Coordinates of C-alpha atoms in Angstrom, one line a residue:
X494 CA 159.8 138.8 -12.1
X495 CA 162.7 140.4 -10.6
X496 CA 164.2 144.1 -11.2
X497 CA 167.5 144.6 -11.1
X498 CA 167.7 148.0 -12.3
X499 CA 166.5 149.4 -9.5
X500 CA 169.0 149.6 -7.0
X501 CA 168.4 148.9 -3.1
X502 CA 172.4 150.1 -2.2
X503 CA 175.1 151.3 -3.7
X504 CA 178.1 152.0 -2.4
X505 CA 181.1 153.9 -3.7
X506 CA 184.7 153.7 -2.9
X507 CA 183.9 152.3 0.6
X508 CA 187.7 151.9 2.3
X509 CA 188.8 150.9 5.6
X510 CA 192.1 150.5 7.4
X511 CA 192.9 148.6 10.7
X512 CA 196.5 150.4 11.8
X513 CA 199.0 149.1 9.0
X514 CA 196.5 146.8 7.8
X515 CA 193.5 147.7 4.5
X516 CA 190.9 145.9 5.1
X517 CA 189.2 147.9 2.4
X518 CA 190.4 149.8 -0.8
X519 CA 187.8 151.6 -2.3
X520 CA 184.9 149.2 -3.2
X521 CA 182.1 149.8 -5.1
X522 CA 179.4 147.5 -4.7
X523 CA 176.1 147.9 -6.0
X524 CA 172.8 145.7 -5.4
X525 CA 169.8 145.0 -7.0
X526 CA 165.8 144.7 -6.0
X527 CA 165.3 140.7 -6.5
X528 CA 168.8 140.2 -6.8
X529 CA 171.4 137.7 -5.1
X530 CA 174.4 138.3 -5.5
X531 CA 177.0 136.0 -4.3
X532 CA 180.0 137.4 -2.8
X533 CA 183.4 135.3 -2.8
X534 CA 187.1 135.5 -1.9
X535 CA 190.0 134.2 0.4
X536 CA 189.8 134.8 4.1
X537 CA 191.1 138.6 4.7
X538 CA 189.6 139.8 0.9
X539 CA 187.3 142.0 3.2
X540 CA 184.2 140.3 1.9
X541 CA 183.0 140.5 6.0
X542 CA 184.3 144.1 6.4
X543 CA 182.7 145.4 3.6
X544 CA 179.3 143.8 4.6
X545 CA 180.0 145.3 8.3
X546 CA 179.7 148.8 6.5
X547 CA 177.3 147.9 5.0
X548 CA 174.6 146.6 8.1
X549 CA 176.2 149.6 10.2
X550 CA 178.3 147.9 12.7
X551 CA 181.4 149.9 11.2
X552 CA 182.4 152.6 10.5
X553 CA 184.1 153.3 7.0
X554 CA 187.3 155.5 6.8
X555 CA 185.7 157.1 3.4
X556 CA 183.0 155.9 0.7
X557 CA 179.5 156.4 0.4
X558 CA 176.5 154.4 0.9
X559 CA 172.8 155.2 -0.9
X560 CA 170.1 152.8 0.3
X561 CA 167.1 153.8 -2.4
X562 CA 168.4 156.1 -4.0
X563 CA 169.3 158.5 -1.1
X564 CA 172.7 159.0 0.8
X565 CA 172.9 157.8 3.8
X566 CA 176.7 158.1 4.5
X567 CA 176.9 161.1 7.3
X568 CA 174.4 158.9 9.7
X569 CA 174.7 155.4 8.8
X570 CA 174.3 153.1 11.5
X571 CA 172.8 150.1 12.8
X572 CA 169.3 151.3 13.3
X573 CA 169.2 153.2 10.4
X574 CA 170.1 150.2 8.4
X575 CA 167.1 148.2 9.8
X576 CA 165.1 151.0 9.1
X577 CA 165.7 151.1 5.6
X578 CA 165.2 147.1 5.5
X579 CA 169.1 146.0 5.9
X580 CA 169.7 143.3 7.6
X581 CA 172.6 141.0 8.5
X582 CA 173.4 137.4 9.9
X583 CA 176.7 137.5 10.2
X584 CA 179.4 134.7 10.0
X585 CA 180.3 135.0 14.0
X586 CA 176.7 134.7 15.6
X587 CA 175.5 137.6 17.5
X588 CA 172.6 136.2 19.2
X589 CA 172.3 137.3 23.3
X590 CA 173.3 133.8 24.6
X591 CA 171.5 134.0 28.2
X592 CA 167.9 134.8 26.6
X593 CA 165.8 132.8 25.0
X594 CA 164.9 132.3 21.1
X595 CA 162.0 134.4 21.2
X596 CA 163.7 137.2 23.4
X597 CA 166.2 137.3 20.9
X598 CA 163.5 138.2 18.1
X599 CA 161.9 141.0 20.1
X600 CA 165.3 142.8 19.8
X601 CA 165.1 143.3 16.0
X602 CA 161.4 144.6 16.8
X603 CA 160.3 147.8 18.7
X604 CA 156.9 146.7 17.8
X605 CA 156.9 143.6 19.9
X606 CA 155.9 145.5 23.0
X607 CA 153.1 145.6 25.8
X608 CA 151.1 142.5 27.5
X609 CA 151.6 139.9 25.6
X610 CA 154.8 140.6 23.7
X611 CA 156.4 137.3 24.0
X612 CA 153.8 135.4 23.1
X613 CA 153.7 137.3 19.7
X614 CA 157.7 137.2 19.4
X615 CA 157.3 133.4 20.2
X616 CA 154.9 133.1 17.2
X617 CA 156.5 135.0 15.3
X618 CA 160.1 133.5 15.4
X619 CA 158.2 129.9 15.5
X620 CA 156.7 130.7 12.1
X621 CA 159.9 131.7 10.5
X622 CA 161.5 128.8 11.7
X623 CA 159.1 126.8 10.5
X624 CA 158.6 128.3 7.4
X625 CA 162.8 128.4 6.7
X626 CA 163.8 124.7 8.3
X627 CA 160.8 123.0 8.3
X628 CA 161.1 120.1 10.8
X629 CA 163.3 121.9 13.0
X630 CA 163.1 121.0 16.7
X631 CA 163.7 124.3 18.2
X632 CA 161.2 126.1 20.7
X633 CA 160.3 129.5 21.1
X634 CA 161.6 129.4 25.2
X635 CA 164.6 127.6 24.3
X636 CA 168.3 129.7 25.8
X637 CA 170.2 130.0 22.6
X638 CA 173.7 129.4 24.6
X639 CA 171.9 126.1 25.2
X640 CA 171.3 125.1 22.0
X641 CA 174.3 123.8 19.3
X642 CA 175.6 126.2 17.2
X643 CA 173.7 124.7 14.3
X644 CA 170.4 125.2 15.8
X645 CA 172.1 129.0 16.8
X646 CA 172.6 129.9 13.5
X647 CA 169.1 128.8 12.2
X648 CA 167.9 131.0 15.2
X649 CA 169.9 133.4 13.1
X650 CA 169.2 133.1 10.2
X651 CA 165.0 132.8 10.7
X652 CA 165.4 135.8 12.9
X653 CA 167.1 138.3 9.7
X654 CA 164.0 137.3 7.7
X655 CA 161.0 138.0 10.3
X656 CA 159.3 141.3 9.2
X657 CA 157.0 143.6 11.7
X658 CA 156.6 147.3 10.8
X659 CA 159.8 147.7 9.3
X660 CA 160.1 146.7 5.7
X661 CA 162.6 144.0 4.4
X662 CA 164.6 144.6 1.4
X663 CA 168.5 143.2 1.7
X664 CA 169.4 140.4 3.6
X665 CA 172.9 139.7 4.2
X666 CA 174.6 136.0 4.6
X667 CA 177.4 135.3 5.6
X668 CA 178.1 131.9 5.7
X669 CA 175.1 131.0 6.7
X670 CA 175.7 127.3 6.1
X671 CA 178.9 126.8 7.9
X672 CA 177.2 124.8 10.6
X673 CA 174.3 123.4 9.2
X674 CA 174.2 119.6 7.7
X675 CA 173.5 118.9 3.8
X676 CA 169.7 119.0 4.2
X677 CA 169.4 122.0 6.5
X678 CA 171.1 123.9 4.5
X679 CA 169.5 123.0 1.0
X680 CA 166.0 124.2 3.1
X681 CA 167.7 127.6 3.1
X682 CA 168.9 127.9 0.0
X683 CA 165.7 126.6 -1.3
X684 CA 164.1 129.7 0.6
X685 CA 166.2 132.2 -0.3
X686 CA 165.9 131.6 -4.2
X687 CA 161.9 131.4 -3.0
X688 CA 162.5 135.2 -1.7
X689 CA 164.6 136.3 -4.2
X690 CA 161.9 135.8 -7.2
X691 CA 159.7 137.4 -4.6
X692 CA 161.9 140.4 -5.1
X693 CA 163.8 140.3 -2.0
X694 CA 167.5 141.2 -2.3
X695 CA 170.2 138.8 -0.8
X696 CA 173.8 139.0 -0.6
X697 CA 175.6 135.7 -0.1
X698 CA 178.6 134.9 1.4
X699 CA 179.9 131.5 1.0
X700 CA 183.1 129.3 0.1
X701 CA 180.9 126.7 -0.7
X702 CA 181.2 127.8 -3.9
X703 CA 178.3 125.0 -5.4
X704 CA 175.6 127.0 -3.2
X705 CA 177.3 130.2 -4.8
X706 CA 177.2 129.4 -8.6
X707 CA 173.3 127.6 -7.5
X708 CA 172.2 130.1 -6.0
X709 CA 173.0 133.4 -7.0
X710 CA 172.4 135.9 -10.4
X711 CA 175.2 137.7 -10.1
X712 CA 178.9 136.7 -8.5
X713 CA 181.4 139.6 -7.0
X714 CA 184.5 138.3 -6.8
X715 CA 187.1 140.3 -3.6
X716 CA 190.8 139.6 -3.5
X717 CA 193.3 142.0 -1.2
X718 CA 190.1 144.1 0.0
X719 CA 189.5 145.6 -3.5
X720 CA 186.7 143.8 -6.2
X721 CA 189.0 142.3 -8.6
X722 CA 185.7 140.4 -10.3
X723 CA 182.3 140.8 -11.3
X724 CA 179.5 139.4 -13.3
X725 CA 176.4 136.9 -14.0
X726 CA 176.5 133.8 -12.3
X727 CA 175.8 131.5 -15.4
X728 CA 179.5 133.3 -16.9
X729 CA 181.7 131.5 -14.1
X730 CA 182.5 128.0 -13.8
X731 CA 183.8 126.9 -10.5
X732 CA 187.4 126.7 -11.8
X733 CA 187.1 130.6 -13.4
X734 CA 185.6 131.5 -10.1
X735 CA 188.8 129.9 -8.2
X736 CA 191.0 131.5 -11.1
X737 CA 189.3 135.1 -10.3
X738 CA 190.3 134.6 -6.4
X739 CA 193.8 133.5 -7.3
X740 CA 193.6 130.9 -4.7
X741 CA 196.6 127.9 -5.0
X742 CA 193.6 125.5 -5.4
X743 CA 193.3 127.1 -9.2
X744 CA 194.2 124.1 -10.9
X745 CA 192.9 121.3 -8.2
X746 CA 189.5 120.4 -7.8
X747 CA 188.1 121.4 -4.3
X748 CA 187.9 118.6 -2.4
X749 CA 190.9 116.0 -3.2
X750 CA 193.8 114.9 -0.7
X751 CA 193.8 111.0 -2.1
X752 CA 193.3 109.4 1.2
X753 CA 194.5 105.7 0.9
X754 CA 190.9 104.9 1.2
X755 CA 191.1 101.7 3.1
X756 CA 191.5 100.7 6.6
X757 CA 194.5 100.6 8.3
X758 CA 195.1 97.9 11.0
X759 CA 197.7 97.2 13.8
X760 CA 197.6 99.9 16.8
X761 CA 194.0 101.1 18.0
X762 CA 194.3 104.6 18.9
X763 CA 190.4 105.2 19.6
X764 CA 188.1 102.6 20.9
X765 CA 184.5 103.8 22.2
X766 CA 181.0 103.7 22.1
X767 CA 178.7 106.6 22.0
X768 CA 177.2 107.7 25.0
X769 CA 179.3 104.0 26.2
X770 CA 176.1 102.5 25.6
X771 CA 176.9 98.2 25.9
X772 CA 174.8 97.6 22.5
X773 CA 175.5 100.4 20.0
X774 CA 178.3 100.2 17.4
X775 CA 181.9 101.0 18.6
X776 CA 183.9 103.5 16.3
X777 CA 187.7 102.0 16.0
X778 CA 190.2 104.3 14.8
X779 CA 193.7 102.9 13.8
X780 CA 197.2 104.4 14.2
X781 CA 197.6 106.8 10.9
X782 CA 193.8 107.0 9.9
X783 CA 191.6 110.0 8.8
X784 CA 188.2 108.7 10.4
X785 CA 185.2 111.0 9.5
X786 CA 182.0 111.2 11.6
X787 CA 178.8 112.3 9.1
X788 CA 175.1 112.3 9.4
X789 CA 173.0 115.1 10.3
X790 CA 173.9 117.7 12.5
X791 CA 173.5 117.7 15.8
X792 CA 172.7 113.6 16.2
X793 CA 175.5 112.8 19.0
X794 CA 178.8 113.5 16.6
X795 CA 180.2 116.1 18.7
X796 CA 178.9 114.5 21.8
X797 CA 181.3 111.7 20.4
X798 CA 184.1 114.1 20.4
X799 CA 183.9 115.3 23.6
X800 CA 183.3 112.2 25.2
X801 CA 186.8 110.7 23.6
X802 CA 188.5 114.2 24.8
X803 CA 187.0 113.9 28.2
X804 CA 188.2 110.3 28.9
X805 CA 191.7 110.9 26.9
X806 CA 193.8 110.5 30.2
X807 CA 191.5 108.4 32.2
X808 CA 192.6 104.8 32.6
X809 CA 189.2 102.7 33.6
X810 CA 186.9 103.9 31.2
X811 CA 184.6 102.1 28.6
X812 CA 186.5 104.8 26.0
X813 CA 189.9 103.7 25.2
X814 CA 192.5 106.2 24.1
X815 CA 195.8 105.2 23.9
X816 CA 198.0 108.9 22.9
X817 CA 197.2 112.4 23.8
X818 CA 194.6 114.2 22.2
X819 CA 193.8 117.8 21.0
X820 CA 190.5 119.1 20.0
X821 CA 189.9 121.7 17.1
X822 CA 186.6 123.4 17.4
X823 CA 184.2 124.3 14.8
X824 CA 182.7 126.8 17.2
X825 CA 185.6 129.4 17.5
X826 CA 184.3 131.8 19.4
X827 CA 182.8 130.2 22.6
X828 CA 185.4 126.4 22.3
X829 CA 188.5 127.7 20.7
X830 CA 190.1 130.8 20.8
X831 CA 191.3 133.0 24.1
X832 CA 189.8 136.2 22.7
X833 CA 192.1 138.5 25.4
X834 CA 195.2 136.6 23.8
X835 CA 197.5 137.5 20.6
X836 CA 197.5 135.4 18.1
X837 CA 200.9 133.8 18.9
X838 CA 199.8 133.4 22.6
X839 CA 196.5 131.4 20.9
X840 CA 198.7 129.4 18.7
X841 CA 201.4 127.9 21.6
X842 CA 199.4 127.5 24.6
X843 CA 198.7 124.3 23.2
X844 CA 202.8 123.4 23.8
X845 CA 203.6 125.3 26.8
X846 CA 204.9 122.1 29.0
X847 CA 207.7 121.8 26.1
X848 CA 208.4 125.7 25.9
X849 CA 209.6 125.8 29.7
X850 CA 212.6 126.8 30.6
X851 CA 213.9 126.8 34.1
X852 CA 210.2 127.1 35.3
X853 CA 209.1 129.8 32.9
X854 CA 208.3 130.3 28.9
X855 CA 210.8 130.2 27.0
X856 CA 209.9 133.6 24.9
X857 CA 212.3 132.9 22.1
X858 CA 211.1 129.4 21.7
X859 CA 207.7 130.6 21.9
X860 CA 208.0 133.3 19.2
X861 CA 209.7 130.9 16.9
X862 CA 206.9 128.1 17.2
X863 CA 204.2 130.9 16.2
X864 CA 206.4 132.3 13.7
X865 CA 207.1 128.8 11.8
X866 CA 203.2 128.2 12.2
X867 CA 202.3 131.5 10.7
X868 CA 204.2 130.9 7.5
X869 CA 202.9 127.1 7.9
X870 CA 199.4 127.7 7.6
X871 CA 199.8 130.8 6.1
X872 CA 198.1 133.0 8.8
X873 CA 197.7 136.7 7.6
X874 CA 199.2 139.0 9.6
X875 CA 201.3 141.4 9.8
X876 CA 202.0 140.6 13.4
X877 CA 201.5 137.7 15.4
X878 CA 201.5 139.6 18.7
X879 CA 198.1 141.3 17.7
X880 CA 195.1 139.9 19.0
X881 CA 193.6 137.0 17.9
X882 CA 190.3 138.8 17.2
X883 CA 191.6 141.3 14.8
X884 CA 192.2 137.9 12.5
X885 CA 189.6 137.1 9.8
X886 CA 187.2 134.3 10.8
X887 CA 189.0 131.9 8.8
X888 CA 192.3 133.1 9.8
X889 CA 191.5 132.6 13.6
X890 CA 190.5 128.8 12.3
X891 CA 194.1 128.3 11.1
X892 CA 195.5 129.8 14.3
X893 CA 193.6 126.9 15.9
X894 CA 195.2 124.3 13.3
X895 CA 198.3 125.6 14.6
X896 CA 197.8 125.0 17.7
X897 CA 196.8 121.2 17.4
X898 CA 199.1 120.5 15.2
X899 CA 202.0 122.4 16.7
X900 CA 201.4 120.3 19.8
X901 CA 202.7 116.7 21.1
X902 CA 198.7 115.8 20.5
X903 CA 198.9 112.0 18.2
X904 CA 195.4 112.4 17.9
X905 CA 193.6 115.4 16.5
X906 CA 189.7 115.8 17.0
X907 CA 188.2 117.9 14.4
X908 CA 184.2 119.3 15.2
X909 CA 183.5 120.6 12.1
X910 CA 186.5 122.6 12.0
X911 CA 186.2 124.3 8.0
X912 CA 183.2 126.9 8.7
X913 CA 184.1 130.2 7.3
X914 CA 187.1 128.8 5.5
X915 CA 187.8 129.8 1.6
X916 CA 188.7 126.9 -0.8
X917 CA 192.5 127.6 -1.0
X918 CA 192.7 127.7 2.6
X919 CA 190.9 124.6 3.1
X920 CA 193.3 122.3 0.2
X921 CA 196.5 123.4 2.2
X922 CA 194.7 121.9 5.4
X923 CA 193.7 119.2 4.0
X924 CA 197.4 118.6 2.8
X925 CA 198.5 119.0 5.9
X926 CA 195.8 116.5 7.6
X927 CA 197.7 114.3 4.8
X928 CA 200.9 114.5 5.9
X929 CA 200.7 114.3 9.5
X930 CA 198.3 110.9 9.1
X931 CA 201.0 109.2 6.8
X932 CA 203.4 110.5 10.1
X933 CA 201.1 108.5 12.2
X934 CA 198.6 111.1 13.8
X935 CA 194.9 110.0 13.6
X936 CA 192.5 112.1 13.0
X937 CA 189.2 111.9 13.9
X938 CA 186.7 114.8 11.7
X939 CA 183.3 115.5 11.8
X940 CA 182.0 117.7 8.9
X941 CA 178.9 118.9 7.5
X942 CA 180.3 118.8 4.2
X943 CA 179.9 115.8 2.7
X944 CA 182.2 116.4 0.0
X945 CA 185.0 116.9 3.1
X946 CA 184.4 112.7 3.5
X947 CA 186.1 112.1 0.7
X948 CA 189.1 112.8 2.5
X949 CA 188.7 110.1 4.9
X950 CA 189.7 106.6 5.1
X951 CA 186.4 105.3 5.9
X952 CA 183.5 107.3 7.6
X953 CA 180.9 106.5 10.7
X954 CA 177.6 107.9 10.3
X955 CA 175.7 108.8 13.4
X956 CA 171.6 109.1 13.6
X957 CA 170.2 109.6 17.3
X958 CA 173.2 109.5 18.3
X959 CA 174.6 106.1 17.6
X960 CA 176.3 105.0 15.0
X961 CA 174.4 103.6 12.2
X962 CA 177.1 102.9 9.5
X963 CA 180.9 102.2 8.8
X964 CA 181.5 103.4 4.8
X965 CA 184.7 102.5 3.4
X966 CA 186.0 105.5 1.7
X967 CA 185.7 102.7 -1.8
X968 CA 182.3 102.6 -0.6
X969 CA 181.1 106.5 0.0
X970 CA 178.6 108.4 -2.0
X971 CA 176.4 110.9 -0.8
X972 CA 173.3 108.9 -1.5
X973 CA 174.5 106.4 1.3
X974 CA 175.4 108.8 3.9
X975 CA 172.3 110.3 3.5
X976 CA 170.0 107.0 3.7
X977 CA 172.4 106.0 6.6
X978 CA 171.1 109.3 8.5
X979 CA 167.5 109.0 7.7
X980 CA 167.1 105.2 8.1
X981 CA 169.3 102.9 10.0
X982 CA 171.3 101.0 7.7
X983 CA 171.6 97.5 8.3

């Protein structure tokens, strides 16, 4: 049985400012013992900021914030939060790329010390891995900046949940299944209701808003950095819950841009095998198409991607690519944005060879580009020449959007590009993926949603990394791209 009337935190008219812009307006937020609450709102509500207070790696303007019962405001930090059983995976990873898994967990414990040490950290990462994602194929010695960014984020997420002396009590996720495939992430969520009736406390952050409603006892609903919602899961529906964020996708459902849903013929933009093995199953992609790439994660569909970027202006390959290509990528942080840059400077370096003017930029030309794209994709800022990292997660996605789009590119690869993006966000991409296909542009888009297929003309599924099926969009259901990625199809 859980208890809900005791409180693990509460916090009071939390608010935080960032120059002109509030990131925060005075939230209250209060959390219960065996509770998750699920936490939901555009990119920029200040869902991440508040949660930032919240594990200590901020500093609020003004507020309060009680763990137990007992203030904590005048000291908060970091290590006080662990020591009062916080903890926090946040949405961009902050694992230490150049050690290795179990290195990683010692940091979270001062216990793990001595001979010996990293064979207990190894053990006890291992477990938790185990325990969370069972199947996984991750070792102990493994360097995280080796490994995917959905075996990263497992690393994560096991690593929030291992206990030593210190005790556990609120564990904080945020989007903690933006890069993990259907089955990964239904292990997770699977755990955490596990935990939960156990009487561990969970916030959850998603715009997967399925795994919200599923998975959670209470929903908070942020709009504008102030809680404009909040109350028990089982009184939302999905389309109240889009109503309370007063997202443009109120009245759609959350996952429709009416692809034709049939193959296109005539010019073939993309013509490769994986790994340009003779005997697998070439992936064709015709002038105008939206081709998806689905299975589970990390089975050779970003290899794919890279592979067809690679050879893009090679002439005697076995991949064929017959127009300029741009890549969007799902990692951000390490494949996508220049973190140094402004957000403009991010958005046009994509189109510099057309913004040169007697052998330099063209400053007026470039301004204008990344103003149009701001009020394209609706980037939210107040100023485009701030840097790119003072941009929501989300926001920074849509900078990179910009900057494919924006370009002479006629084919756009997409690695998973949606993690961390909110619902409404997400339909005005998805129009715009419309729009520039029927201009001609092929897209090529691997996703870990499956629900994102449906936008697709027709879909390749990859398992160990070849191809192992060609759905017509007609064709797709989820029960077929998950028997294509667990057994061959035929």
């Amino acid at each position: 049985m859980t208890n809900t009337t005791e409180e693990i935190v509460n916090l009071a008219g939390v608010a935080k400012s960032y120059g002109a812009v509030r990131a925060l307006a005075g939230v209250d937020l209060v959390v219960g013992m065996g509770e998750c609450l699920g936490l939901v709102g555009h990119n920029g509500a200040g869902k991440s900021t508040l949660m930032g207070a919240l594990a200590g790696t901020l500093i609020p303007d003004r507020g309060s914030i009680a763990v137990g019962g007992v203030d904590l405001s005048e000291q908060y930090s970091v290590v006080v939060a662990h020591h009062h059983g916080i903890r926090c995976v946040f949405q961009e990873l902050s694992l230490c790329p150049n050690l290795t898994v179990a290195e990683n967990a010692r940091i979270f414990h001062r216990t793990l010390k001595g001979f010996g040490w990293k064979k207990r950290a190894a053990k006890l990462i291992q477990d938790k891995l185990d325990e969370i994602f069972p199947g996984h194929d991750i070792l102990a010695g493994d360097i995280v900046g080796d490994l995917p960014i959905g075996r990263r984020q497992m690393v994560e997420i096991a690593r929030a949940f291992t206990v030593t002396d210190a005790p556990l009590r609120l564990v904080i996720l945020d989007e903690p299944t933006s890069s993990l495939d259907a089955v990964t992430a239904e292990q997770l969520l699977g755990f955490v209701r596990r935990e939960v009736q156990s009487g561990l406390s969970v916030i959850l952050i998603s715009h997967m808003l399925g795994e919200v409603l599923g998975s959670s006892s209470r929903i908070v609903v942020m709009k504008d950095g102030g809680v404009v919602a909040a109350r028990a899961a089982g009184d939302f529906t999905r389309d109240s819950l889009v109503a309370a964020m007063g997202t443009v996708a109120a009245a759609k459902s959350e996952q429709q841009i009416s692809a034709t849903g049939f193959r296109k013929s005539g010019t073939a933009m993309i013509d490769a095998r994986p790994a340009a093995q003779m005997d697998a199953r070439k992936l064709i992609a015709h002038k105008g198409e939206i081709v998806g790439l689905a299975g589970l994660a990390g089975h050779g569909q970003t290899r794919m991607l890279l592979q067809i970027f690679a050879n893009a202006k090679k002439r005697y390959t076995e991949t064929k690519v017959a127009a300029p290509v741009a890549l969007i990528a799902g990692d951000r942080q390490s494949d996508g944005i220049f973190p140094l840059w402004s957000i403009a400077e991010n958005v046009t370096v994509g189109s510099l060879g057309r913004l040169v003017k007697n052998l330099l930029v063209d400053g007026t030309a470039s301004r204008a580009m990344a103003e149009s794209w701001q009020k394209r994709m609706r980037i939210k800022t107040p100023d485009m020449d701030h840097n790119i990292l003072s941009l929501s997660g989300g926001n920074q996605q849509k900078a990179l959007f910009a900057r494919a789009l924006g370009s002479d590119a006629e084919i756009v690869l997409m690695d998973d590009p949606m993690r961390g993006v909110d619902v409404g966000t997400k339909l005005e991409v998805y129009e715009q993926v419309k729009q520039e296909a029927q201009g001609g542009r092929t897209f090529l888009w691997y996703t870990t949603e499956i629900d994102e297929l449906s936008n697709c003309d027709h879909v390749y599924v990859f398992r160990n990394g070849q191809i192992v099926d060609d759905i017509p969009r007609a064709e797709l259901t989820e029960e077929r791209v998950l028997r294509a990625s667990f057994h061959e199809a035929a």
